[in-house]
Short mmCIF file of C-alpha atoms and ligand atoms in Angstrom, two decimals:
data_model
loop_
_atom_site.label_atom_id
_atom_site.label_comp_id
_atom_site.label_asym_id
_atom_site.label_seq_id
_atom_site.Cartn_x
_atom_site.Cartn_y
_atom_site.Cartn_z
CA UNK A 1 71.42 12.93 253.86
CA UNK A 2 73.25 9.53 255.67
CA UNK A 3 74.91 10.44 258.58
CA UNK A 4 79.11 10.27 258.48
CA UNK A 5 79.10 6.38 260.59
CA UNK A 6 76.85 5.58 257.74
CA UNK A 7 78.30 6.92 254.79
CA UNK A 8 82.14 5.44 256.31
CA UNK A 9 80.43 1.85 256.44
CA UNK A 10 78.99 1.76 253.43
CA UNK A 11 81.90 3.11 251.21
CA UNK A 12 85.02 2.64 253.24
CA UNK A 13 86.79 -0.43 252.81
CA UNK A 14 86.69 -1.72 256.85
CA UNK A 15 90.48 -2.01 257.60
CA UNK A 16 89.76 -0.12 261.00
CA UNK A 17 87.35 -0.98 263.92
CA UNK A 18 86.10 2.68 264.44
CA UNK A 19 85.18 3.45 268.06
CA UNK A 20 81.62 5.19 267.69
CA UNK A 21 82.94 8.56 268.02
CA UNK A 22 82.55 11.22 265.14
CA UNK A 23 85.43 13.85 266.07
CA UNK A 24 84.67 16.77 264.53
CA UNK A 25 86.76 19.74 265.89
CA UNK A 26 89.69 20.06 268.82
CA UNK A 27 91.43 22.40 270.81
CA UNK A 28 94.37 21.64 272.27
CA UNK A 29 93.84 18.19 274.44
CA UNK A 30 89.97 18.81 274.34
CA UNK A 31 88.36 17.39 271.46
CA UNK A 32 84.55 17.41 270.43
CA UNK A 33 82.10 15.31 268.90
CA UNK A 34 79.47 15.85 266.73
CA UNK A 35 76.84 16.48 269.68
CA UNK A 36 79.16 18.38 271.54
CA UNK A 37 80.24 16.06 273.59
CA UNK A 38 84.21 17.08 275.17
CA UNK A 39 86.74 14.39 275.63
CA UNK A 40 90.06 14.91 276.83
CA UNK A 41 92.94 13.69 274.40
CA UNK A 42 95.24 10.94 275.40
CA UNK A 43 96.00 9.90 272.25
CA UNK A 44 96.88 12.27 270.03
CA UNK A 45 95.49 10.61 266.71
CA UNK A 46 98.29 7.77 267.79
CA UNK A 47 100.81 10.07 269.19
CA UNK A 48 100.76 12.23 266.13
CA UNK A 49 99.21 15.29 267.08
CA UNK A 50 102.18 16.70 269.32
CA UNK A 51 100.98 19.93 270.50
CA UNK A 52 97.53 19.08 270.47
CA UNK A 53 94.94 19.91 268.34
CA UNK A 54 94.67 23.13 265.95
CA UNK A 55 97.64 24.33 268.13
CA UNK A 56 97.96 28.68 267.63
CA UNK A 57 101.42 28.53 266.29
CA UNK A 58 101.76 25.48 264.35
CA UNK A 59 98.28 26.53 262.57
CA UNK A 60 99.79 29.75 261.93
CA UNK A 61 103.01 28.10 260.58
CA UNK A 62 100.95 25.56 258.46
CA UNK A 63 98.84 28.66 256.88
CA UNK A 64 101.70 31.15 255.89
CA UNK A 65 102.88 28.68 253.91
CA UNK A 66 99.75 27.73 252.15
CA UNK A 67 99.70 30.97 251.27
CA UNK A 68 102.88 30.74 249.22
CA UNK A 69 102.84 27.60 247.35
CA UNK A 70 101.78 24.20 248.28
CA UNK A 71 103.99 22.17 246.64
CA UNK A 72 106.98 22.78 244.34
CA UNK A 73 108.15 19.12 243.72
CA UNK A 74 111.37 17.80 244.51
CA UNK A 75 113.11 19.24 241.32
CA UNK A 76 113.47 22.49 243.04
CA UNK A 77 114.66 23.84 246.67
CA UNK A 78 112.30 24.91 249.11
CA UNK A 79 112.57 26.74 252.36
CA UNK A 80 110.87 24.55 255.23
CA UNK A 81 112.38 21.29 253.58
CA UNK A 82 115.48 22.49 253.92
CA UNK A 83 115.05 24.26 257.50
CA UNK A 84 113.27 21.24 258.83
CA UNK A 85 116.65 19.12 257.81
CA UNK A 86 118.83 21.52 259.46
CA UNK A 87 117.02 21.81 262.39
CA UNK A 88 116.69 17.92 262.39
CA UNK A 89 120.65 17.79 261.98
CA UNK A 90 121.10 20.59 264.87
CA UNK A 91 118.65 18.06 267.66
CA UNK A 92 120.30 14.72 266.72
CA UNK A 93 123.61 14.94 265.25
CA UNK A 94 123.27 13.30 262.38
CA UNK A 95 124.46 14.60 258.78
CA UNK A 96 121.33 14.06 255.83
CA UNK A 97 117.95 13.84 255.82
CA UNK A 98 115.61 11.74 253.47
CA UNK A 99 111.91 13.35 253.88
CA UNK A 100 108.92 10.98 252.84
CA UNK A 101 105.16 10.92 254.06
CA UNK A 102 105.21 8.29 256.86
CA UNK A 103 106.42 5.82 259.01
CA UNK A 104 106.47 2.53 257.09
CA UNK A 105 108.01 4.69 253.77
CA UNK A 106 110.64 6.06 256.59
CA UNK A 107 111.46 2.31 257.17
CA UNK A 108 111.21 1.31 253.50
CA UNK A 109 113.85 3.85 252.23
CA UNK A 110 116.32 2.53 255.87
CA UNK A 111 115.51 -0.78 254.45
CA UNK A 112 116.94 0.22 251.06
CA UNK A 113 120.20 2.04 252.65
CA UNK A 114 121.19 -1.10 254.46
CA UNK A 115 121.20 -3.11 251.32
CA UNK A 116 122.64 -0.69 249.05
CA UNK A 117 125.18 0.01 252.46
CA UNK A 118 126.21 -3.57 252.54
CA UNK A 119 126.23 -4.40 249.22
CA UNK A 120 128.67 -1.38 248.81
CA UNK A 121 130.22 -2.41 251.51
CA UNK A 122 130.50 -5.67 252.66
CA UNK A 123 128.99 -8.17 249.31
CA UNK A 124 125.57 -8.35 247.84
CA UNK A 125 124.72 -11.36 250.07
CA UNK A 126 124.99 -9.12 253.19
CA UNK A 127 121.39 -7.88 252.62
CA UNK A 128 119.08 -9.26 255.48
CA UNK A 129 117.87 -6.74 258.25
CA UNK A 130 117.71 -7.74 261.74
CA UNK A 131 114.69 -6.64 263.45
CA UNK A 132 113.01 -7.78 266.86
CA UNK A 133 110.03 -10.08 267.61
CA UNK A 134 106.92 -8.06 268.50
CA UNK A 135 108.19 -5.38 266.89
CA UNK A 136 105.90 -3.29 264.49
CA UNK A 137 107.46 -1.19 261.50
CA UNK A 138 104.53 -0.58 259.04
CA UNK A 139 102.53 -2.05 256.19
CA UNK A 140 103.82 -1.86 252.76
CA UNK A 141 105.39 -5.63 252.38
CA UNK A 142 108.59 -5.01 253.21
CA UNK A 143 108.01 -3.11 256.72
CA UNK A 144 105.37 -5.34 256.74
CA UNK A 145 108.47 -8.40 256.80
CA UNK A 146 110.27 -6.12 259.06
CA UNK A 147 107.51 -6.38 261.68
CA UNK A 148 108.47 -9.36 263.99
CA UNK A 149 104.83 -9.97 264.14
CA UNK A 150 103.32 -13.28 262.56
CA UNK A 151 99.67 -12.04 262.55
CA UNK A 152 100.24 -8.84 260.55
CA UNK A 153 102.30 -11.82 258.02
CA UNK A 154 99.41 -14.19 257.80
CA UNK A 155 97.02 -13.42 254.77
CA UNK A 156 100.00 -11.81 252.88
CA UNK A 157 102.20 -14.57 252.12
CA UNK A 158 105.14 -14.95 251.12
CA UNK A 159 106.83 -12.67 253.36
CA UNK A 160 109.52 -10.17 251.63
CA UNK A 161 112.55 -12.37 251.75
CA UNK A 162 116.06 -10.62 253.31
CA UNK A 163 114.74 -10.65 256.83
CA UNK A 164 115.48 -12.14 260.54
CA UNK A 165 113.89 -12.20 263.88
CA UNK A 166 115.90 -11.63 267.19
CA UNK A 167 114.01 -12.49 271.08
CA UNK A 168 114.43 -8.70 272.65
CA UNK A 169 116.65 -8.59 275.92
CA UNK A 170 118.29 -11.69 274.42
CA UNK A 171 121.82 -10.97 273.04
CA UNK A 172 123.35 -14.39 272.64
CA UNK A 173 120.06 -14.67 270.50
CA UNK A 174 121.22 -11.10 268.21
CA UNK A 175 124.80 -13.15 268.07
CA UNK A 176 124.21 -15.98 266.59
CA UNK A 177 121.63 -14.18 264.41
CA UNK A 178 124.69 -12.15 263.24
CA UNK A 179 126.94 -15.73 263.28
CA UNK A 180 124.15 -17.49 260.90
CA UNK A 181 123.70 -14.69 258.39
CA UNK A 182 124.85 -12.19 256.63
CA UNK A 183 123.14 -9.18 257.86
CA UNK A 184 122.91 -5.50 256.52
CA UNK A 185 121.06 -3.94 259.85
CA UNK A 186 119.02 -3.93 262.82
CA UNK A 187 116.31 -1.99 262.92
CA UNK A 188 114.92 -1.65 266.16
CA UNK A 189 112.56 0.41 268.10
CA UNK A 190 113.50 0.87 271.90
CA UNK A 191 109.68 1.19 272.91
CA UNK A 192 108.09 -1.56 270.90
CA UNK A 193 105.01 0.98 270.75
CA UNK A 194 102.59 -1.27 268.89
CA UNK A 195 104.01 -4.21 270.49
CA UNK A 196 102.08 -3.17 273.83
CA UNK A 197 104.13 -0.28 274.87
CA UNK A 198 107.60 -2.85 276.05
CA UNK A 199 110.39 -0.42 276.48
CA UNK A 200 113.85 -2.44 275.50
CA UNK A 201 116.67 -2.15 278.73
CA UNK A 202 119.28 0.75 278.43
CA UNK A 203 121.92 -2.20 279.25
CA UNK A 204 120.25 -4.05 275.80
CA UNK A 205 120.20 -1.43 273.46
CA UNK A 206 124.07 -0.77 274.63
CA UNK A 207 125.26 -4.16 274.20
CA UNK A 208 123.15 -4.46 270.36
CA UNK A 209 125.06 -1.13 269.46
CA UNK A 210 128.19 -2.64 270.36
CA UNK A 211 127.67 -5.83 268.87
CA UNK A 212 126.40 -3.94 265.57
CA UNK A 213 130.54 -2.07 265.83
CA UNK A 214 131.71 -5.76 266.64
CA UNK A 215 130.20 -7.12 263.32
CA UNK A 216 130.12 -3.70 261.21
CA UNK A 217 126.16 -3.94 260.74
CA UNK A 218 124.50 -1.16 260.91
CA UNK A 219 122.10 0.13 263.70
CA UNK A 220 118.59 1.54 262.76
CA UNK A 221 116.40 2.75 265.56
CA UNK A 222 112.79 3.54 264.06
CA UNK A 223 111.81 6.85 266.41
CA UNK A 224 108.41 7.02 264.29
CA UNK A 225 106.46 6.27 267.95
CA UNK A 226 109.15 7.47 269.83
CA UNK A 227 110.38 10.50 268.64
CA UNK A 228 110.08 13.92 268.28
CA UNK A 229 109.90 14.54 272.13
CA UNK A 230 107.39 11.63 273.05
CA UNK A 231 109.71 9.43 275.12
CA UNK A 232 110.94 12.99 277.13
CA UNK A 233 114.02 12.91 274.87
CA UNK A 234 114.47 14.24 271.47
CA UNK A 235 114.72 10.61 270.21
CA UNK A 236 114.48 7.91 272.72
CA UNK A 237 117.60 6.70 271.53
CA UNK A 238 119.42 9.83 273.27
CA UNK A 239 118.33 8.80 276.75
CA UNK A 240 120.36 5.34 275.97
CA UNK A 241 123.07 6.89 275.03
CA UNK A 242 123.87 5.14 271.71
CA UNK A 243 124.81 6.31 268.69
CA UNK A 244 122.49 4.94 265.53
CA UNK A 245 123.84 4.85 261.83
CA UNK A 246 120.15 5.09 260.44
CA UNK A 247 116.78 7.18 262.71
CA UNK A 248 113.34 7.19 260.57
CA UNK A 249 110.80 9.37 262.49
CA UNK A 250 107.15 10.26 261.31
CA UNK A 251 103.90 10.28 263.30
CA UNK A 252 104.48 13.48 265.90
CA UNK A 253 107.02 15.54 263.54
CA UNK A 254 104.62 17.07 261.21
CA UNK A 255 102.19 17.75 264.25
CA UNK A 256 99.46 16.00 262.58
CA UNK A 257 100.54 16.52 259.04
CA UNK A 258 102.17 13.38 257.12
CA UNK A 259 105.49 13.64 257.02
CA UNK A 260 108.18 10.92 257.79
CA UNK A 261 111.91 11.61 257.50
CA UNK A 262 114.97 9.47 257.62
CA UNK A 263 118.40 10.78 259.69
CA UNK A 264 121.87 9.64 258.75
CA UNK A 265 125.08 10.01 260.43
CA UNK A 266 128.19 10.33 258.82
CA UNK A 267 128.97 6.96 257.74
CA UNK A 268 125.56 6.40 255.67
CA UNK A 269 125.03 10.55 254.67
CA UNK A 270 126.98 9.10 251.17
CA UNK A 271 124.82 5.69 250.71
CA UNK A 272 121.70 6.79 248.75
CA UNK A 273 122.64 8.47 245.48
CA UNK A 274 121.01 10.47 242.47
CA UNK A 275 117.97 8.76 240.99
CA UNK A 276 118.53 5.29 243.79
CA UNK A 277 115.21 6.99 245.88
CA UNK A 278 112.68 9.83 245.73
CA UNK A 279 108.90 10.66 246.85
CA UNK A 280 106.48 12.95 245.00
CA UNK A 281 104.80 14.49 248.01
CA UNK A 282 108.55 13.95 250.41
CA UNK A 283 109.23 17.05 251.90
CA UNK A 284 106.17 19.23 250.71
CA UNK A 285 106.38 22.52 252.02
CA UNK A 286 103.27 22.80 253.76
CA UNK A 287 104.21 19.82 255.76
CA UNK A 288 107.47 20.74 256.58
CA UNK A 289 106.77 24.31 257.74
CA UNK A 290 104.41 22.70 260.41
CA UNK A 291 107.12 20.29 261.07
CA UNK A 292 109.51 23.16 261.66
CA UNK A 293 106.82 24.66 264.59
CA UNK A 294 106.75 21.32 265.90
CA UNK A 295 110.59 20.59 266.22
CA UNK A 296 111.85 24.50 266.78
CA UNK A 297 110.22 23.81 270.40
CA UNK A 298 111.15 20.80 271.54
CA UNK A 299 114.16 21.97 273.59
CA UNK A 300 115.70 21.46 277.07
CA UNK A 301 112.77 22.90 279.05
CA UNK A 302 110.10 21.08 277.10
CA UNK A 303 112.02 17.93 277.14
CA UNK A 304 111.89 18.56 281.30
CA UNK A 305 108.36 19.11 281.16
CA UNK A 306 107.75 16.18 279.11
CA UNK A 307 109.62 14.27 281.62
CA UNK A 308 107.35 15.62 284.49
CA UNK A 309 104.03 14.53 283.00
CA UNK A 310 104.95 11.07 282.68
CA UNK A 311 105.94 11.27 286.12
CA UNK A 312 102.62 12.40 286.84
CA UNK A 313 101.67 9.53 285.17
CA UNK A 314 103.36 6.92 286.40
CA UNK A 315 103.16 8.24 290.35
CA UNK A 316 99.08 8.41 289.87
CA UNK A 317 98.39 4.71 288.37
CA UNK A 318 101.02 2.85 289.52
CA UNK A 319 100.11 0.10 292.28
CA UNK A 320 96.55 1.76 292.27
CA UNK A 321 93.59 -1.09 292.19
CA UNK A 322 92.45 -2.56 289.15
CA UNK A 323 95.87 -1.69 287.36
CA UNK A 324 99.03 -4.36 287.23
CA UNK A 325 101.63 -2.04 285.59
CA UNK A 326 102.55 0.62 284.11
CA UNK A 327 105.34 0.75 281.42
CA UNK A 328 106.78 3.06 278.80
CA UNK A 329 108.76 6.28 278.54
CA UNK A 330 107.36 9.85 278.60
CA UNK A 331 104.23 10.11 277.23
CA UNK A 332 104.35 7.10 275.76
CA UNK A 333 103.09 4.97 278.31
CA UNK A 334 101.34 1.38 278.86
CA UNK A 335 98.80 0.46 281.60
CA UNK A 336 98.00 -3.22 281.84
CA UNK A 337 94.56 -3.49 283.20
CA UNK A 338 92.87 -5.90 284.72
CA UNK A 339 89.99 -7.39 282.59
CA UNK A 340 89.91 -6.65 278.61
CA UNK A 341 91.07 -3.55 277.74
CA UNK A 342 88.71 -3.35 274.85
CA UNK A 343 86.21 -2.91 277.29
CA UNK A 344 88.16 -0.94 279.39
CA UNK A 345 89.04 1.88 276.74
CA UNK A 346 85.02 1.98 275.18
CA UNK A 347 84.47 2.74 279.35
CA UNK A 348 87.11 5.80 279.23
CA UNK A 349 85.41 7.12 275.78
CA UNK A 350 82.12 6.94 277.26
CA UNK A 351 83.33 9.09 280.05
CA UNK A 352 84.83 11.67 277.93
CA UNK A 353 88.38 10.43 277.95
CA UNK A 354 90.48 9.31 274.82
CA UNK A 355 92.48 6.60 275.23
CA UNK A 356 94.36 3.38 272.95
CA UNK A 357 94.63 -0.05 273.16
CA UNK A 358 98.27 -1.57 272.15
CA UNK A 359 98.38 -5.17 272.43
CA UNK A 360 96.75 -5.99 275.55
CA UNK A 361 97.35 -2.49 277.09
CA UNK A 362 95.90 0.21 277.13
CA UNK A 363 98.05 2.99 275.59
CA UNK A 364 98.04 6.80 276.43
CA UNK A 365 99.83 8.49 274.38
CA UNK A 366 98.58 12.36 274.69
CA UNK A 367 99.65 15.87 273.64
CA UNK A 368 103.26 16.68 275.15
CA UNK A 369 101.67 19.99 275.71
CA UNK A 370 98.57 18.27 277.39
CA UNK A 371 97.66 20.75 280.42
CA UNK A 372 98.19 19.12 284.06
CA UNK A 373 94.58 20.27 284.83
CA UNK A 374 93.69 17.83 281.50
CA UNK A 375 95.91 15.37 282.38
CA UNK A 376 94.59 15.23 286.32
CA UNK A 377 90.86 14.95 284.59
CA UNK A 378 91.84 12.24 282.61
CA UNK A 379 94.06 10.18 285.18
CA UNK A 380 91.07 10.99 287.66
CA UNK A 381 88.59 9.40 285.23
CA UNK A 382 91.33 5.92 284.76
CA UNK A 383 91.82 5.25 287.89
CA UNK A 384 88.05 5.10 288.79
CA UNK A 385 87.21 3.21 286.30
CA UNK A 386 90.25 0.86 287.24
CA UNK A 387 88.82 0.53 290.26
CA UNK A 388 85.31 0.07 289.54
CA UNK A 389 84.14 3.27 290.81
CA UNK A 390 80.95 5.02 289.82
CA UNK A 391 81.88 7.99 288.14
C1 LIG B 401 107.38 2.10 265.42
C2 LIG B 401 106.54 2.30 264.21
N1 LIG B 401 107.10 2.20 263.00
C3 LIG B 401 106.39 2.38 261.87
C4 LIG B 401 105.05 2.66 261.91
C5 LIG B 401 104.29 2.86 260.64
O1 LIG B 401 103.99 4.20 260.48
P1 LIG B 401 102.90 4.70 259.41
O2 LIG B 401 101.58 4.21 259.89
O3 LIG B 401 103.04 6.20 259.42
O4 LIG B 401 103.29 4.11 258.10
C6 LIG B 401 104.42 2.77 263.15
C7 LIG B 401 102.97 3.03 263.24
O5 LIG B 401 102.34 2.84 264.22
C8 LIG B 401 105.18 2.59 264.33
O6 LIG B 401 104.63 2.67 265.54
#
């Protein structure tokens, strides 16, 4: 019988460069390969996996409800759908939740709220969306437009019409954006994660939120990187101290289950409507009751603890040899290397340590739960290799 690397070339359509590791089982931040090799995770299948791998409790959670029913559909209630919003509502402060399956559909439906919003609103014409250059929000077409991002545009032409690009940290630019046409939103995230891990300035964000008030457009932060604990705050909007219309969140909420969801505050709970949006799978139970084990424990003290790994972080690489910076927030962080970082992150993986690449960076990203005996191995293992020692 072929091998997996075999079988995956020949019959999967090659949208992703693979490293040439075959994961086939994890625990916690450890995860293994198919000859037994260990790595240490910092990645967390792209910060997705938030307390690791096959985590006790979120396993358990994910099984008790397998054991009850799978899936109901949305034409009837269900318990972890609705817990999941509540306890959604309870972290953030917002009023409704919209669940879907993922990041870009989490975008897609804030896209949808805007226009319907504005058209409700302010006039039909007030439909185009704000978002910022190098900026990533998914890959159906509209998210796709969305993303601020020429090279994800290129072979998809034309681009979904009803968007605008603003420079980040510029906001005389977001002005006369706002002065030229007649927007809907901005969607924003305030760690462009994709975008090489650039964290946008608490002073920025302020000003945009205000400027949204000053022109009644509304302000969307996209938390699907960010959220869910990863930045050391529920959502990484909460450490700027702004208050969004529209959140969308995915990636680490279902713990490594797809699930996206979309928050709303009081003044868009009322925008979407019977019938105006829906998702077959949105809100499935098995995915929300992992989702719930995720979220229920993401309070004050993890937040704190969160907080204190990044630290760990940042205090161990920064101004060490071989490394020019170190960005991000929590553990969502961005180490510019010296040298490619393509070659840089195939040199971790050979030496049993996990890590991405974001734009130029290399991204680590790991479980929030992620051991500081795991995280000291895997820091250890960086910094040689940043400084070109034999390891
Ligand atoms: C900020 C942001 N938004 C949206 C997405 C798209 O999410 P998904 O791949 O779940 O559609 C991503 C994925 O990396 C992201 O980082």
């Amino acid at each position: 019988m072929a091998d997996t690397k075999s079988l995956d070339r020949e019959y999967i359509v090659p949208t992703y460069k693979r490293y040439d590791v075959n994961i086939v089982r994890g625990s916690g931040a450890l995860l293994y390969d198919e000859t037994g090799k260990e790595y240490v995770d910092m990645g967390a299948g792209i910060a997705t996996n938030s307390f690791g791998a096959c985590d006790p409790v979120w396993v358990a959670a994910v099984e008790e409800q397998l054991g009850k029913i799978q899936h109901a559909s949305n034409l009837y209630y269900t318990d972890p759908c609705a817990k999941l919003a509540e306890l959604l509502c309870e972290k953030t402060g917002m009023k409704k939740v919209f669940f879907c399956n993922s990041g870009a559909e989490a975008n897609e439906c804030a896209i949808k709220t805007a226009r319907k919003w504005a058209a409700e609103n302010k006039g039909e014409e007030y439909f185009t969306v704000v978002t910022m250059k190098n900026s990533f929000h998914g890959r159906t077409l509209a998210t796709l437009a969305a993303t601020g991002q020429d090279v994800f545009h290129k072979d998809f032409l034309p681009v979904t019409p009803g968007f605008a690009y603003a420079e980040p940290e510029d906001i005389d630019g977001l002005r006369s954006v706002f002065e030229d046409q007649k927007c809907a939103a901005v969607l924003l995230e305030t760690v462009q994660g994709e975008g090489g891990v650039r964290p946008l300035s608490t002073e920025y964000l302020k000003a945009v939120s205000a400027l949204c008030e000053e022109y009644n457009v509304l302000l969307m932060i996209d938390e699907v990187q960010t959220g869910n604990g990863r930045c050391g705050y529920f959502c990484s909007y909460m450490e700027h101290a702004i208050e969004p219309d529209v959140v969308t969140t995915a990636k680490g909420l279902g713990g490594g289950l797809p699930v996206g969801a979309v928050l709303f505050s009081e003044k868009t709970a009322g925008v979407l409507t019977p019938g105006t949006h829906g998702s077959t799978f949105g809100g499935n139970p098995v995915c929300c009751a992992g989702a719930v084990s995720i979220v229920s424990r993401i309070d004050g003290d993890f937040l704190a603890s969160v907080r204190a790994k990044s630290k760990k972080i940042f205090d161990t690489l920064s101004d060490k040899p071989g490394i020019k910076g170190v960005y991000g927030r929590g553990l969502l962080v961005g180490v510019e290397v010296e040298g490619e970082p393509a070659a840089f992150i195939n040199k971790c993986i050979e030496k049993g340590v996990l890590v991405l690449g974001a734009k130029g960076r290399v991204r680590l990203a790991p479980p929030l739960n992620i051991p500081d005996e795991l995280l000291d191995r895997a820091l250890a293992v960086i910094t040689k290799i940043a400084a070109g020692e034999e390891i």
